[in-house]
mmCIF file of C-alpha atoms in Angstrom:
data_model
loop_
_atom_site.group_PDB
_atom_site.id
_atom_site.type_symbol
_atom_site.label_atom_id
_atom_site.label_comp_id
_atom_site.label_asym_id
_atom_site.label_seq_id
_atom_site.Cartn_x
_atom_site.Cartn_y
_atom_site.Cartn_z
ATOM 1 C CA TYR A 1 81.564 -3.860 -166.458
ATOM 2 C CA GLU A 2 81.781 -0.460 -164.722
ATOM 3 C CA ASN A 3 85.225 0.709 -166.659
ATOM 4 C CA GLN A 4 85.052 -0.693 -169.895
ATOM 5 C CA ASP A 5 84.476 0.914 -173.347
ATOM 6 C CA PHE A 6 80.564 0.895 -173.428
ATOM 7 C CA ARG A 7 80.728 0.623 -177.421
ATOM 8 C CA ILE A 8 83.098 -2.096 -177.341
ATOM 9 C CA PHE A 9 81.157 -3.671 -174.784
ATOM 10 C CA ASP A 10 78.211 -3.806 -176.473
ATOM 11 C CA LEU A 11 79.382 -5.383 -179.311
ATOM 12 C CA LYS A 12 80.990 -8.581 -177.675
ATOM 13 C CA ILE A 13 77.691 -8.801 -175.350
ATOM 14 C CA LYS A 14 75.418 -8.706 -178.655
ATOM 15 C CA VAL A 15 77.989 -10.999 -180.133
ATOM 16 C CA PHE A 16 77.664 -13.658 -177.139
ATOM 17 C CA PHE A 17 74.028 -13.842 -177.311
ATOM 18 C CA ASN A 18 73.191 -13.519 -181.236
ATOM 19 C CA MET A 19 70.766 -10.914 -180.703
ATOM 20 C CA SER A 20 69.193 -12.269 -183.922
ATOM 21 C CA LYS A 21 65.153 -12.991 -183.973
ATOM 22 C CA TYR A 22 64.824 -15.391 -186.179
ATOM 23 C CA ASP A 23 65.893 -18.337 -184.096
ATOM 24 C CA GLU A 24 63.729 -17.672 -180.874
ATOM 25 C CA GLN A 25 63.300 -21.423 -180.317
ATOM 26 C CA SER A 26 67.228 -22.641 -179.982
ATOM 27 C CA GLU A 27 68.975 -24.227 -178.283
ATOM 28 C CA LEU A 28 71.444 -21.704 -177.298
ATOM 29 C CA GLU A 29 67.986 -19.254 -177.228
ATOM 30 C CA GLU A 30 67.049 -21.895 -173.759
ATOM 31 C CA LYS A 31 70.886 -21.689 -172.236
ATOM 32 C CA GLN A 32 71.170 -17.738 -173.019
ATOM 33 C CA PHE A 33 67.765 -17.337 -170.783
ATOM 34 C CA ILE A 34 68.738 -19.434 -168.268
ATOM 35 C CA TYR A 35 71.968 -17.268 -168.151
ATOM 36 C CA LEU A 36 70.268 -13.861 -168.338
ATOM 37 C CA LYS A 37 67.434 -15.420 -165.329
ATOM 38 C CA SER A 38 70.303 -16.483 -163.242
ATOM 39 C CA PHE A 39 71.912 -13.206 -163.504
ATOM 40 C CA ILE A 40 69.274 -11.165 -162.574
ATOM 41 C CA GLU A 41 67.977 -13.064 -159.528
ATOM 42 C CA THR A 42 71.824 -12.808 -158.404
ATOM 43 C CA ASN A 43 71.701 -9.035 -158.741
ATOM 44 C CA ILE A 44 67.812 -8.301 -158.464
ATOM 45 C CA ASN A 45 68.937 -5.612 -155.955
ATOM 46 C CA ASP A 46 71.811 -4.035 -157.715
ATOM 47 C CA THR A 47 69.992 -1.396 -159.633
ATOM 48 C CA GLN A 48 72.809 -0.504 -162.165
ATOM 49 C CA LYS A 49 73.195 -3.750 -162.425
ATOM 50 C CA ILE A 50 69.723 -4.488 -164.015
ATOM 51 C CA LYS A 51 69.695 -1.660 -165.801
ATOM 52 C CA PHE A 52 72.609 -2.955 -167.730
ATOM 53 C CA ILE A 53 71.127 -6.097 -168.675
ATOM 54 C CA PHE A 54 68.211 -4.367 -169.945
ATOM 55 C CA LYS A 55 69.873 -1.869 -171.532
ATOM 56 C CA GLU A 56 72.305 -3.850 -173.561
ATOM 57 C CA ILE A 57 70.312 -7.638 -174.200
ATOM 58 C CA ILE A 58 66.603 -7.745 -173.113
ATOM 59 C CA SER A 59 65.492 -4.132 -174.799
ATOM 60 C CA TYR A 60 67.008 -6.038 -178.152
ATOM 61 C CA LEU A 61 64.483 -8.840 -177.554
ATOM 62 C CA SER A 62 61.089 -10.062 -179.095
ATOM 63 C CA ASP A 63 57.718 -8.219 -177.941
ATOM 64 C CA THR A 64 57.050 -12.101 -176.273
ATOM 65 C CA GLN A 65 60.356 -12.399 -174.922
ATOM 66 C CA ARG A 66 61.157 -8.966 -173.123
ATOM 67 C CA LYS A 67 57.195 -9.594 -171.530
ATOM 68 C CA ILE A 68 59.193 -12.842 -170.223
ATOM 69 C CA PHE A 69 61.864 -11.154 -168.384
ATOM 70 C CA ILE A 70 59.607 -8.577 -167.002
ATOM 71 C CA LYS A 71 57.153 -10.944 -165.141
ATOM 72 C CA TYR A 72 60.499 -12.193 -164.141
ATOM 73 C CA ILE A 73 61.299 -9.650 -162.318
ATOM 74 C CA ILE A 74 57.565 -8.239 -160.932
ATOM 75 C CA ASP A 75 57.709 -11.927 -160.173
ATOM 76 C CA LEU A 76 61.422 -11.642 -157.608
ATOM 77 C CA ASP A 77 59.780 -8.296 -156.210
ATOM 78 C CA ILE A 78 61.954 -6.140 -158.170
ATOM 79 C CA LYS A 79 61.576 -2.907 -156.105
ATOM 80 C CA PHE A 80 60.027 0.214 -158.022
ATOM 81 C CA GLU A 81 61.975 2.583 -158.474
ATOM 82 C CA THR A 82 64.958 0.341 -160.261
ATOM 83 C CA PHE A 83 61.624 -0.577 -162.327
ATOM 84 C CA LYS A 84 61.125 2.946 -164.119
ATOM 85 C CA LYS A 85 64.749 3.166 -164.641
ATOM 86 C CA LEU A 86 64.494 -0.027 -166.705
ATOM 87 C CA SER A 87 64.471 -0.062 -170.885
ATOM 88 C CA LEU A 88 61.312 -1.407 -171.697
ATOM 89 C CA GLU A 89 60.801 -0.942 -175.023
ATOM 90 C CA ASP A 90 62.224 -2.538 -177.865
ATOM 91 C CA CYS A 91 65.488 -0.656 -178.977
ATOM 92 C CA SER A 92 65.899 -1.736 -182.620
ATOM 93 C CA MET A 93 62.686 -0.609 -183.769
ATOM 94 C CA SER A 94 62.709 1.763 -187.258
ATOM 95 C CA TRP A 95 59.929 2.659 -189.856
ATOM 96 C CA SER A 96 59.640 4.875 -192.804
ATOM 97 C CA GLY A 97 56.895 7.065 -193.936
ATOM 98 C CA SER A 98 54.849 7.587 -190.402
ATOM 99 C CA ALA A 99 55.369 6.367 -187.171
ATOM 100 C CA VAL A 100 52.252 5.837 -185.997
ATOM 101 C CA PRO A 101 52.695 2.194 -186.490
ATOM 102 C CA MET A 102 55.634 2.166 -184.986
ATOM 103 C CA TYR A 103 53.607 4.068 -181.509
ATOM 104 C CA GLN A 104 50.956 1.759 -182.095
ATOM 105 C CA LYS A 105 53.306 -1.364 -181.520
ATOM 106 C CA ARG A 106 54.175 0.121 -178.885
ATOM 107 C CA ILE A 107 51.328 0.970 -176.651
ATOM 108 C CA ASP A 108 50.221 -2.823 -177.561
ATOM 109 C CA PHE A 109 53.319 -4.010 -176.447
ATOM 110 C CA PHE A 110 52.842 -1.274 -172.670
ATOM 111 C CA GLU A 111 49.139 -2.320 -172.687
ATOM 112 C CA SER A 112 50.213 -6.387 -173.043
ATOM 113 C CA LEU A 113 52.455 -5.326 -169.518
ATOM 114 C CA LEU A 114 49.180 -4.281 -167.292
ATOM 115 C CA GLU A 115 47.973 -7.598 -167.102
ATOM 116 C CA LEU A 116 51.335 -8.210 -165.285
ATOM 117 C CA PHE A 117 50.163 -6.140 -162.249
ATOM 118 C CA GLU A 118 47.475 -7.267 -160.595
ATOM 119 C CA GLY A 119 46.867 -6.636 -156.977
ATOM 120 C CA VAL A 120 47.418 -3.369 -154.535
ATOM 121 C CA LYS A 121 51.067 -3.978 -154.140
ATOM 122 C CA TYR A 122 51.516 -3.156 -158.268
ATOM 123 C CA LEU A 123 49.368 -0.508 -158.224
ATOM 124 C CA GLU A 124 52.523 1.990 -158.894
ATOM 125 C CA PHE A 125 53.887 -0.463 -161.723
ATOM 126 C CA LYS A 126 50.512 0.313 -162.807
ATOM 127 C CA LYS A 127 49.916 3.524 -162.644
ATOM 128 C CA TYR A 128 53.819 3.944 -164.337
ATOM 129 C CA ILE A 129 52.630 1.760 -167.661
ATOM 130 C CA GLU A 130 49.312 3.072 -167.948
ATOM 131 C CA GLU A 131 51.299 7.097 -167.768
ATOM 132 C CA ILE A 132 53.612 5.398 -170.470
ATOM 133 C CA ILE A 133 50.638 4.587 -172.564
ATOM 134 C CA GLU A 134 49.448 7.767 -173.141
ATOM 135 C CA TRP A 135 52.578 9.217 -173.602
ATOM 136 C CA LYS A 136 52.720 7.108 -176.517
ATOM 137 C CA LYS A 137 48.905 7.916 -177.372
ATOM 138 C CA VAL A 138 50.410 12.094 -177.337
ATOM 139 C CA GLU A 139 52.971 11.429 -179.835
ATOM 140 C CA ILE A 140 50.408 9.527 -182.458
ATOM 141 C CA LYS A 141 48.621 12.874 -181.952
ATOM 142 C CA ARG A 142 51.879 14.670 -182.608
ATOM 143 C CA GLU A 143 52.834 12.423 -185.704
ATOM 144 C CA LYS A 144 49.564 12.159 -186.796
ATOM 145 C CA LYS A 145 49.235 16.448 -187.354
ATOM 146 C CA SER A 146 52.656 16.128 -188.611
ATOM 147 C CA ASP A 147 51.789 13.568 -191.358
ATOM 148 C CA PHE A 148 48.622 16.108 -191.904
ATOM 149 C CA VAL A 149 51.178 18.527 -192.545
ATOM 150 C CA ASP A 150 53.683 16.917 -194.479
ATOM 151 C CA ASN A 151 51.138 15.953 -197.275
ATOM 152 C CA PHE A 152 50.189 19.584 -197.897
#
């Protein structure tokens, strides 16, 4: 994947994985999950490949599906430095009007991840997720101020 035009590769990947959120229980999805898990397990120590698979595929999955893959990489003992580089959020979020509900949804997602980081071994991971949550709260405050100013 290093030498390919990423726009073309991105399109091919999304077509291959049929990135629709409406067919979550299909046999196709099960095969895709098996393939993705196999790819991740084989490449867990290759930061570039794990970053790529999260950015180009996993970040387009539902919150529930992304959480499954995040738990999976934690169970595989992903290195913290690699974990920090991953696209953990939904890349396909959009909104109209105030962005507050979108930011709140992201906070809710990250708060749901905290339960994955039990024990001393995962303190760094948990702290990192808590920092993201705090940053999102700041974004909400900023958005609320902007909404208030825009209403006048």
